[in-house]
Amino acid sequence: MSKTREEAIEAGIKVEGTRHNMKRRKPWHDYQHKGTYLLTLVVDGRQPLLGKLIMPTNNQSACVELTELGKVIYSEETQKISYFYKMVEVWKVCIMPDHIHMIVRVKEDLPASKHLGDVVRGFKVGCSRAWWRLSAIPAGETAGVVEEETTTPAVSPAEKNRPVLFESGYNDQILLEDGQLDNWLHYLDDNPRRLAIKRLHPDYFTTMHYRDIAEWHCQLVGNSFLLDIPDMVAVIVHSAYTDKDYEDYKQKWLACGERGGVLVSAAIATREKEVMREAMNWGYRIILVRGNGFPPLYKPAGESFDACSDGRLLQVSPWEYHMQRRTISREQCLMLNRLVETITQI
């Protein structure tokens, strides 16, 4: 049976002409086999249908108060995953107002012709049905219909024209290294606090700040909290590297991003740009050291704005902005790379 484009992507099958984005599956991984994953599903249109953020007070830390839909998803729909797929365990769930994180363990290979995308798709259908039931959404509503859901065999003809709860696709991270699971658990527990910080200080993610890093007085735009993450790698490609050296380092660097760490680079050399481009495509955390500062009223644009707003990107420059078109000198390149290495060691 032929797969739809979305199903092929979720199964990890390379689709020619597919544009990279943070929801694309990892083509080198077999999603039918055993594995542990951090999954993220986003409510369509980022509607806060699952809960309400309760801001921190003197007596209480930030938390999410679940809506009725959020409660049903937490207590019922997540439990159905193991009911329908006995080889799949849900280890931890974090429900935020407009998205869900789940740590899921596939402890035995999935049945033939099934993969992780089928498990997620079934869960999403169940959540949509819960939403329809609680909201009394009648058949015939069409806003937000996603082909991914309507092509699922579990969806009846009468349900095909109803809106779906979640956006098409999902993001996954794969458990690859020691310590990664602890990072995931901390990330889920810390999610309400980070959202509260973004609500209280939205300028942290889009407005320029200054910070001293060693001997440099640096300009910062983006999520400055990335500087506090201990798991970092410096993406610097030396001219002496062989092709094999480069591929080995590239695999190591991207593995850091996959486990939730931060890739730091000035992205000067072509191959450094290549690694950072791939990291951006996968939605990894990035610190980009710029050879020029930021002009007045600077705001990141396009995918950089989205990455900053999502807390995935920090741009750093040790120099003030200049309008002249300059060729960067070797000494300046070495200085930027030294700043990159310093950032990974603070």
PDB file of C-alpha atoms in Angstrom, residues 64-335:
ATOM      1  CA  VAL A  64      -0.608  24.836  34.387  1.00  0.00           C
ATOM      2  CA  GLU A  65      -4.229  24.442  35.451  1.00  0.00           C
ATOM      3  CA  LEU A  66      -5.753  21.950  33.031  1.00  0.00           C
ATOM      4  CA  THR A  67      -9.052  22.493  31.279  1.00  0.00           C
ATOM      5  CA  GLU A  68     -11.578  19.665  31.160  1.00  0.00           C
ATOM      6  CA  LEU A  69     -10.089  18.676  27.811  1.00  0.00           C
ATOM      7  CA  GLY A  70      -6.587  18.722  29.262  1.00  0.00           C
ATOM      8  CA  LYS A  71      -7.699  16.537  32.171  1.00  0.00           C
ATOM      9  CA  VAL A  72      -9.348  14.002  29.859  1.00  0.00           C
ATOM     10  CA  ILE A  73      -6.254  13.836  27.645  1.00  0.00           C
ATOM     11  CA  TYR A  74      -4.009  13.354  30.680  1.00  0.00           C
ATOM     12  CA  SER A  75      -6.141  10.761  32.495  1.00  0.00           C
ATOM     13  CA  GLU A  76      -7.712   8.899  29.567  1.00  0.00           C
ATOM     14  CA  GLU A  77      -6.206   9.457  26.139  1.00  0.00           C
ATOM     15  CA  THR A  78      -2.560   8.963  27.146  1.00  0.00           C
ATOM     16  CA  GLN A  79      -3.560   5.683  28.839  1.00  0.00           C
ATOM     17  CA  LYS A  80      -5.102   4.412  25.601  1.00  0.00           C
ATOM     18  CA  ILE A  81      -1.689   4.405  23.909  1.00  0.00           C
ATOM     19  CA  SER A  82      -0.551   1.392  25.951  1.00  0.00           C
ATOM     20  CA  TYR A  83      -4.004  -0.198  25.619  1.00  0.00           C
ATOM     21  CA  PHE A  84      -3.855  -0.261  21.821  1.00  0.00           C
ATOM     22  CA  TYR A  85      -0.063  -0.773  21.619  1.00  0.00           C
ATOM     23  CA  LYS A  86       1.048  -3.078  24.451  1.00  0.00           C
ATOM     24  CA  MET A  87       4.707  -2.550  23.526  1.00  0.00           C
ATOM     25  CA  VAL A  88       4.520   1.209  24.095  1.00  0.00           C
ATOM     26  CA  GLU A  89       4.822   2.877  27.507  1.00  0.00           C
ATOM     27  CA  VAL A  90       4.143   6.536  28.304  1.00  0.00           C
ATOM     28  CA  TRP A  91       6.731   7.492  30.900  1.00  0.00           C
ATOM     29  CA  LYS A  92       5.905  11.156  31.483  1.00  0.00           C
ATOM     30  CA  VAL A  93       3.396  13.715  30.217  1.00  0.00           C
ATOM     31  CA  CYS A  94       3.569  17.511  30.370  1.00  0.00           C
ATOM     32  CA  ILE A  95       0.467  19.344  29.168  1.00  0.00           C
ATOM     33  CA  MET A  96       0.892  23.047  28.457  1.00  0.00           C
ATOM     34  CA  PRO A  97      -1.895  25.436  27.376  1.00  0.00           C
ATOM     35  CA  ASP A  98      -1.285  24.930  23.644  1.00  0.00           C
ATOM     36  CA  HIS A  99       0.957  21.874  23.349  1.00  0.00           C
ATOM     37  CA  ILE A 100       1.852  18.510  24.876  1.00  0.00           C
ATOM     38  CA  HIS A 101       5.202  16.869  25.635  1.00  0.00           C
ATOM     39  CA  MET A 102       5.382  13.101  26.204  1.00  0.00           C
ATOM     40  CA  ILE A 103       8.288  10.779  26.921  1.00  0.00           C
ATOM     41  CA  VAL A 104       7.359   7.496  25.251  1.00  0.00           C
ATOM     42  CA  ARG A 105       9.196   4.165  25.329  1.00  0.00           C
ATOM     43  CA  VAL A 106       8.710   1.597  22.561  1.00  0.00           C
ATOM     44  CA  LYS A 107       9.972  -1.446  24.479  1.00  0.00           C
ATOM     45  CA  GLU A 108       9.421  -3.990  21.684  1.00  0.00           C
ATOM     46  CA  ASP A 109       9.316  -3.596  17.909  1.00  0.00           C
ATOM     47  CA  LEU A 110       5.962  -2.374  16.642  1.00  0.00           C
ATOM     48  CA  PRO A 111       3.828  -4.687  14.492  1.00  0.00           C
ATOM     49  CA  ALA A 112       4.641  -5.051  10.818  1.00  0.00           C
ATOM     50  CA  SER A 113       3.689  -1.994   8.739  1.00  0.00           C
ATOM     51  CA  LYS A 114       3.318   0.108  11.916  1.00  0.00           C
ATOM     52  CA  HIS A 115       5.668   2.859  13.121  1.00  0.00           C
ATOM     53  CA  LEU A 116       5.743   5.589  15.746  1.00  0.00           C
ATOM     54  CA  GLY A 117       3.772   7.923  13.484  1.00  0.00           C
ATOM     55  CA  ASP A 118       0.821   5.490  13.574  1.00  0.00           C
ATOM     56  CA  VAL A 119       0.875   5.517  17.380  1.00  0.00           C
ATOM     57  CA  VAL A 120       0.927   9.323  17.483  1.00  0.00           C
ATOM     58  CA  ARG A 121      -1.747   9.616  14.808  1.00  0.00           C
ATOM     59  CA  GLY A 122      -4.098   7.333  16.777  1.00  0.00           C
ATOM     60  CA  PHE A 123      -3.514   9.363  19.931  1.00  0.00           C
ATOM     61  CA  LYS A 124      -4.268  12.598  18.072  1.00  0.00           C
ATOM     62  CA  VAL A 125      -7.526  11.172  16.707  1.00  0.00           C
ATOM     63  CA  GLY A 126      -8.550  10.170  20.232  1.00  0.00           C
ATOM     64  CA  CYS A 127      -7.789  13.654  21.530  1.00  0.00           C
ATOM     65  CA  SER A 128      -9.785  15.237  18.697  1.00  0.00           C
ATOM     66  CA  ARG A 129     -12.752  13.032  19.549  1.00  0.00           C
ATOM     67  CA  ALA A 130     -12.524  14.074  23.196  1.00  0.00           C
ATOM     68  CA  TRP A 131     -12.510  17.715  22.076  1.00  0.00           C
ATOM     69  CA  TRP A 132     -15.543  17.179  19.818  1.00  0.00           C
ATOM     70  CA  ARG A 133     -17.422  15.478  22.640  1.00  0.00           C
ATOM     71  CA  LEU A 134     -16.641  18.094  25.297  1.00  0.00           C
ATOM     72  CA  SER A 135     -17.224  21.031  22.934  1.00  0.00           C
ATOM     73  CA  ALA A 136     -20.277  19.526  21.221  1.00  0.00           C
ATOM     74  CA  ILE A 137     -18.697  20.163  17.798  1.00  0.00           C
ATOM     75  CA  PRO A 138     -21.136  18.838  15.170  1.00  0.00           C
ATOM     76  CA  ALA A 139     -20.274  17.095  11.943  1.00  0.00           C
ATOM     77  CA  GLY A 140     -19.860  19.468   9.036  1.00  0.00           C
ATOM     78  CA  GLU A 141     -17.396  21.887  10.701  1.00  0.00           C
ATOM     79  CA  THR A 142     -14.427  22.233   8.371  1.00  0.00           C
ATOM     80  CA  ALA A 143     -12.011  24.776   9.869  1.00  0.00           C
ATOM     81  CA  GLY A 144      -8.605  23.277  10.551  1.00  0.00           C
ATOM     82  CA  VAL A 145      -9.167  19.918   8.882  1.00  0.00           C
ATOM     83  CA  VAL A 146      -5.830  18.161   8.335  1.00  0.00           C
ATOM     84  CA  GLU A 147      -5.395  15.405   5.788  1.00  0.00           C
ATOM     85  CA  GLU A 148      -3.199  13.422   8.157  1.00  0.00           C
ATOM     86  CA  GLU A 149      -6.159  12.761  10.451  1.00  0.00           C
ATOM     87  CA  THR A 150      -8.822  12.201   7.814  1.00  0.00           C
ATOM     88  CA  THR A 151      -6.744   9.537   6.080  1.00  0.00           C
ATOM     89  CA  THR A 152      -6.468   7.518   9.303  1.00  0.00           C
ATOM     90  CA  PRO A 153      -8.577   4.322   9.031  1.00  0.00           C
ATOM     91  CA  ALA A 154      -9.883   4.878  12.596  1.00  0.00           C
ATOM     92  CA  VAL A 155     -11.707   8.028  11.457  1.00  0.00           C
ATOM     93  CA  SER A 156     -15.254   7.344  10.289  1.00  0.00           C
ATOM     94  CA  PRO A 157     -16.722   9.056   7.189  1.00  0.00           C
ATOM     95  CA  ALA A 158     -18.975  11.165   9.437  1.00  0.00           C
ATOM     96  CA  GLU A 159     -15.922  12.515  11.268  1.00  0.00           C
ATOM     97  CA  LYS A 160     -13.823  13.497   8.278  1.00  0.00           C
ATOM     98  CA  ASN A 161     -15.137  17.055   8.036  1.00  0.00           C
ATOM     99  CA  ARG A 162     -14.658  17.929  11.699  1.00  0.00           C
ATOM    100  CA  PRO A 163     -11.730  20.125  12.816  1.00  0.00           C
ATOM    101  CA  VAL A 164      -8.750  18.387  14.387  1.00  0.00           C
ATOM    102  CA  LEU A 165      -7.220  19.365  17.700  1.00  0.00           C
ATOM    103  CA  PHE A 166      -3.538  19.191  16.790  1.00  0.00           C
ATOM    104  CA  GLU A 167      -1.446  20.575  13.966  1.00  0.00           C
ATOM    105  CA  SER A 168      -0.287  18.146  11.300  1.00  0.00           C
ATOM    106  CA  GLY A 169       2.895  16.295  12.234  1.00  0.00           C
ATOM    107  CA  TYR A 170       4.811  16.316  15.493  1.00  0.00           C
ATOM    108  CA  ASN A 171       8.348  16.811  16.756  1.00  0.00           C
ATOM    109  CA  ASP A 172      10.384  13.935  18.149  1.00  0.00           C
ATOM    110  CA  GLN A 173      13.734  13.655  19.873  1.00  0.00           C
ATOM    111  CA  ILE A 174      15.422  10.269  20.196  1.00  0.00           C
ATOM    112  CA  LEU A 175      17.124   9.040  23.365  1.00  0.00           C
ATOM    113  CA  LEU A 176      20.727   8.476  22.315  1.00  0.00           C
ATOM    114  CA  GLU A 177      23.106   9.190  25.190  1.00  0.00           C
ATOM    115  CA  ASP A 178      23.539   8.938  28.958  1.00  0.00           C
ATOM    116  CA  GLY A 179      22.086  11.884  30.808  1.00  0.00           C
ATOM    117  CA  GLN A 180      19.700  12.784  28.015  1.00  0.00           C
ATOM    118  CA  LEU A 181      16.662  11.322  29.805  1.00  0.00           C
ATOM    119  CA  ASP A 182      17.395  13.358  32.939  1.00  0.00           C
ATOM    120  CA  ASN A 183      17.589  16.475  30.748  1.00  0.00           C
ATOM    121  CA  TRP A 184      14.203  15.632  29.243  1.00  0.00           C
ATOM    122  CA  LEU A 185      12.602  15.093  32.653  1.00  0.00           C
ATOM    123  CA  HIS A 186      13.962  18.411  33.896  1.00  0.00           C
ATOM    124  CA  TYR A 187      12.807  20.121  30.689  1.00  0.00           C
ATOM    125  CA  LEU A 188       9.231  18.891  31.166  1.00  0.00           C
ATOM    126  CA  ASP A 189       9.167  19.801  34.864  1.00  0.00           C
ATOM    127  CA  ASP A 190      10.590  23.257  34.097  1.00  0.00           C
ATOM    128  CA  ASN A 191       8.222  24.038  31.218  1.00  0.00           C
ATOM    129  CA  PRO A 192       5.693  26.137  33.205  1.00  0.00           C
ATOM    130  CA  ARG A 193       8.474  28.244  34.753  1.00  0.00           C
ATOM    131  CA  ARG A 194      10.019  28.969  31.353  1.00  0.00           C
ATOM    132  CA  LEU A 195       6.640  29.929  29.906  1.00  0.00           C
ATOM    133  CA  ALA A 196       6.057  32.263  32.846  1.00  0.00           C
ATOM    134  CA  ILE A 197       9.417  33.934  32.177  1.00  0.00           C
ATOM    135  CA  LYS A 198       8.497  34.415  28.523  1.00  0.00           C
ATOM    136  CA  ARG A 199       5.153  35.945  29.559  1.00  0.00           C
ATOM    137  CA  LEU A 200       6.770  38.248  32.128  1.00  0.00           C
ATOM    138  CA  HIS A 201       9.770  39.195  30.000  1.00  0.00           C
ATOM    139  CA  PRO A 202       8.928  38.824  26.287  1.00  0.00           C
ATOM    140  CA  ASP A 203      11.745  41.224  25.435  1.00  0.00           C
ATOM    141  CA  TYR A 204      14.270  38.626  26.588  1.00  0.00           C
ATOM    142  CA  PHE A 205      13.610  36.789  23.348  1.00  0.00           C
ATOM    143  CA  THR A 206      13.425  39.598  20.789  1.00  0.00           C
ATOM    144  CA  THR A 207      15.203  42.687  22.175  1.00  0.00           C
ATOM    145  CA  MET A 208      18.909  43.437  22.387  1.00  0.00           C
ATOM    146  CA  HIS A 209      20.701  43.097  25.711  1.00  0.00           C
ATOM    147  CA  TYR A 210      24.331  43.252  26.790  1.00  0.00           C
ATOM    148  CA  ARG A 211      26.352  40.716  28.713  1.00  0.00           C
ATOM    149  CA  ASP A 212      30.039  40.376  29.565  1.00  0.00           C
ATOM    150  CA  ILE A 213      31.512  37.072  28.368  1.00  0.00           C
ATOM    151  CA  ALA A 214      35.139  36.811  29.494  1.00  0.00           C
ATOM    152  CA  GLU A 215      36.857  39.921  28.088  1.00  0.00           C
ATOM    153  CA  TRP A 216      34.086  40.683  25.573  1.00  0.00           C
ATOM    154  CA  HIS A 217      31.161  43.063  26.146  1.00  0.00           C
ATOM    155  CA  CYS A 218      28.654  41.323  23.901  1.00  0.00           C
ATOM    156  CA  GLN A 219      25.369  42.304  22.343  1.00  0.00           C
ATOM    157  CA  LEU A 220      22.671  39.619  22.664  1.00  0.00           C
ATOM    158  CA  VAL A 221      19.425  39.082  20.783  1.00  0.00           C
ATOM    159  CA  GLY A 222      17.322  36.017  21.546  1.00  0.00           C
ATOM    160  CA  ASN A 223      17.070  33.599  24.443  1.00  0.00           C
ATOM    161  CA  SER A 224      19.969  34.495  26.748  1.00  0.00           C
ATOM    162  CA  PHE A 225      19.043  31.542  28.974  1.00  0.00           C
ATOM    163  CA  LEU A 226      20.730  29.295  26.398  1.00  0.00           C
ATOM    164  CA  LEU A 227      24.033  30.495  27.883  1.00  0.00           C
ATOM    165  CA  ASP A 228      23.097  28.683  31.107  1.00  0.00           C
ATOM    166  CA  ILE A 229      22.612  25.243  29.513  1.00  0.00           C
ATOM    167  CA  PRO A 230      25.622  23.073  30.453  1.00  0.00           C
ATOM    168  CA  ASP A 231      25.510  20.779  27.414  1.00  0.00           C
ATOM    169  CA  MET A 232      27.175  22.751  24.575  1.00  0.00           C
ATOM    170  CA  VAL A 233      29.462  22.022  21.633  1.00  0.00           C
ATOM    171  CA  ALA A 234      31.598  24.437  19.611  1.00  0.00           C
ATOM    172  CA  VAL A 235      30.979  23.945  15.896  1.00  0.00           C
ATOM    173  CA  ILE A 236      34.352  24.895  14.434  1.00  0.00           C
ATOM    174  CA  VAL A 237      35.621  23.157  11.287  1.00  0.00           C
ATOM    175  CA  HIS A 238      39.400  23.425  10.983  1.00  0.00           C
ATOM    176  CA  SER A 239      41.048  23.394   7.576  1.00  0.00           C
ATOM    177  CA  ALA A 240      43.099  20.337   8.569  1.00  0.00           C
ATOM    178  CA  TYR A 241      39.968  18.189   8.974  1.00  0.00           C
ATOM    179  CA  THR A 242      39.600  15.339   6.503  1.00  0.00           C
ATOM    180  CA  ASP A 243      36.182  14.500   5.095  1.00  0.00           C
ATOM    181  CA  LYS A 244      35.936  11.690   7.649  1.00  0.00           C
ATOM    182  CA  ASP A 245      36.936  14.021  10.487  1.00  0.00           C
ATOM    183  CA  TYR A 246      34.218  16.428   9.435  1.00  0.00           C
ATOM    184  CA  GLU A 247      31.523  13.752   9.191  1.00  0.00           C
ATOM    185  CA  ASP A 248      32.490  12.365  12.616  1.00  0.00           C
ATOM    186  CA  TYR A 249      32.356  15.797  14.227  1.00  0.00           C
ATOM    187  CA  LYS A 250      29.120  16.666  12.433  1.00  0.00           C
ATOM    188  CA  GLN A 251      27.461  13.545  13.815  1.00  0.00           C
ATOM    189  CA  LYS A 252      28.695  14.436  17.320  1.00  0.00           C
ATOM    190  CA  TRP A 253      27.511  18.046  17.060  1.00  0.00           C
ATOM    191  CA  LEU A 254      24.041  17.164  15.773  1.00  0.00           C
ATOM    192  CA  ALA A 255      23.714  14.473  18.458  1.00  0.00           C
ATOM    193  CA  CYS A 256      24.193  17.252  21.029  1.00  0.00           C
ATOM    194  CA  GLY A 257      21.300  19.153  19.483  1.00  0.00           C
ATOM    195  CA  GLU A 258      19.185  16.018  19.378  1.00  0.00           C
ATOM    196  CA  ARG A 259      19.557  15.449  23.117  1.00  0.00           C
ATOM    197  CA  GLY A 260      18.600  19.051  23.904  1.00  0.00           C
ATOM    198  CA  GLY A 261      22.060  20.647  24.036  1.00  0.00           C
ATOM    199  CA  VAL A 262      23.237  23.804  22.286  1.00  0.00           C
ATOM    200  CA  LEU A 263      25.346  24.175  19.130  1.00  0.00           C
ATOM    201  CA  VAL A 264      27.561  27.284  19.230  1.00  0.00           C
ATOM    202  CA  SER A 265      29.259  28.622  16.099  1.00  0.00           C
ATOM    203  CA  ALA A 266      30.310  31.723  14.219  1.00  0.00           C
ATOM    204  CA  ALA A 267      29.344  29.840  11.032  1.00  0.00           C
ATOM    205  CA  ILE A 268      32.283  31.245   9.069  1.00  0.00           C
ATOM    206  CA  ALA A 269      33.416  28.234   7.039  1.00  0.00           C
ATOM    207  CA  THR A 270      31.069  26.651   4.501  1.00  0.00           C
ATOM    208  CA  ARG A 271      30.887  23.428   6.463  1.00  0.00           C
ATOM    209  CA  GLU A 272      30.125  25.297   9.680  1.00  0.00           C
ATOM    210  CA  LYS A 273      27.228  26.973   7.889  1.00  0.00           C
ATOM    211  CA  GLU A 274      26.079  23.553   6.681  1.00  0.00           C
ATOM    212  CA  VAL A 275      25.979  22.131  10.218  1.00  0.00           C
ATOM    213  CA  MET A 276      24.165  25.147  11.644  1.00  0.00           C
ATOM    214  CA  ARG A 277      21.657  25.124   8.789  1.00  0.00           C
ATOM    215  CA  GLU A 278      20.853  21.493   9.511  1.00  0.00           C
ATOM    216  CA  ALA A 279      20.573  22.239  13.238  1.00  0.00           C
ATOM    217  CA  MET A 280      18.106  25.058  12.482  1.00  0.00           C
ATOM    218  CA  ASN A 281      16.113  22.763  10.198  1.00  0.00           C
ATOM    219  CA  TRP A 282      15.789  20.175  12.970  1.00  0.00           C
ATOM    220  CA  GLY A 283      14.714  22.799  15.502  1.00  0.00           C
ATOM    221  CA  TYR A 284      17.787  22.411  17.722  1.00  0.00           C
ATOM    222  CA  ARG A 285      19.043  25.055  20.147  1.00  0.00           C
ATOM    223  CA  ILE A 286      21.621  27.383  18.606  1.00  0.00           C
ATOM    224  CA  ILE A 287      23.938  30.186  19.693  1.00  0.00           C
ATOM    225  CA  LEU A 288      25.181  32.086  16.644  1.00  0.00           C
ATOM    226  CA  VAL A 289      28.183  34.379  17.058  1.00  0.00           C
ATOM    227  CA  ARG A 290      27.953  37.248  14.566  1.00  0.00           C
ATOM    228  CA  GLY A 291      30.824  39.145  12.995  1.00  0.00           C
ATOM    229  CA  ASN A 292      28.769  42.324  13.016  1.00  0.00           C
ATOM    230  CA  GLY A 293      26.564  43.867  15.689  1.00  0.00           C
ATOM    231  CA  PHE A 294      22.875  44.702  15.524  1.00  0.00           C
ATOM    232  CA  PRO A 295      21.515  47.862  13.877  1.00  0.00           C
ATOM    233  CA  PRO A 296      19.141  50.149  15.784  1.00  0.00           C
ATOM    234  CA  LEU A 297      15.616  48.716  16.204  1.00  0.00           C
ATOM    235  CA  TYR A 298      16.876  45.316  15.019  1.00  0.00           C
ATOM    236  CA  LYS A 299      14.409  42.442  15.121  1.00  0.00           C
ATOM    237  CA  PRO A 300      15.136  38.929  13.870  1.00  0.00           C
ATOM    238  CA  ALA A 301      13.250  38.082  10.698  1.00  0.00           C
ATOM    239  CA  GLY A 302      11.707  34.917   9.272  1.00  0.00           C
ATOM    240  CA  GLU A 303      12.824  31.663  10.822  1.00  0.00           C
ATOM    241  CA  SER A 304      15.249  33.512  13.121  1.00  0.00           C
ATOM    242  CA  PHE A 305      12.335  35.413  14.672  1.00  0.00           C
ATOM    243  CA  ASP A 306      10.416  32.158  15.159  1.00  0.00           C
ATOM    244  CA  ALA A 307      13.471  30.478  16.666  1.00  0.00           C
ATOM    245  CA  CYS A 308      14.055  33.420  19.047  1.00  0.00           C
ATOM    246  CA  SER A 309      10.386  33.499  20.055  1.00  0.00           C
ATOM    247  CA  ASP A 310      10.474  29.749  20.682  1.00  0.00           C
ATOM    248  CA  GLY A 311      13.602  30.192  22.819  1.00  0.00           C
ATOM    249  CA  ARG A 312      15.777  28.127  20.443  1.00  0.00           C
ATOM    250  CA  LEU A 313      18.147  30.847  19.210  1.00  0.00           C
ATOM    251  CA  LEU A 314      20.556  33.371  20.703  1.00  0.00           C
ATOM    252  CA  GLN A 315      22.594  35.714  18.532  1.00  0.00           C
ATOM    253  CA  VAL A 316      25.788  37.125  20.052  1.00  0.00           C
ATOM    254  CA  SER A 317      28.158  39.783  18.756  1.00  0.00           C
ATOM    255  CA  PRO A 318      31.315  41.114  20.442  1.00  0.00           C
ATOM    256  CA  TRP A 319      31.302  44.176  18.136  1.00  0.00           C
ATOM    257  CA  GLU A 320      29.016  47.102  17.536  1.00  0.00           C
ATOM    258  CA  TYR A 321      27.071  47.321  14.285  1.00  0.00           C
ATOM    259  CA  HIS A 322      28.737  48.879  11.256  1.00  0.00           C
ATOM    260  CA  MET A 323      27.164  49.566   7.859  1.00  0.00           C
ATOM    261  CA  GLN A 324      30.301  49.042   5.803  1.00  0.00           C
ATOM    262  CA  ARG A 325      30.685  45.874   3.807  1.00  0.00           C
ATOM    263  CA  ARG A 326      33.873  44.375   5.204  1.00  0.00           C
ATOM    264  CA  THR A 327      35.873  41.244   4.524  1.00  0.00           C
ATOM    265  CA  ILE A 328      36.525  39.604   7.848  1.00  0.00           C
ATOM    266  CA  SER A 329      40.222  39.092   8.571  1.00  0.00           C
ATOM    267  CA  ARG A 330      41.862  35.893   9.730  1.00  0.00           C
ATOM    268  CA  GLU A 331      42.540  37.481  13.121  1.00  0.00           C
ATOM    269  CA  GLN A 332      38.875  38.378  13.480  1.00  0.00           C
ATOM    270  CA  CYS A 333      37.848  34.843  12.519  1.00  0.00           C
ATOM    271  CA  LEU A 334      40.170  33.445  15.176  1.00  0.00           C
ATOM    272  CA  MET A 335      38.734  35.868  17.717  1.00  0.00           C
TER     273      MET A 335
END
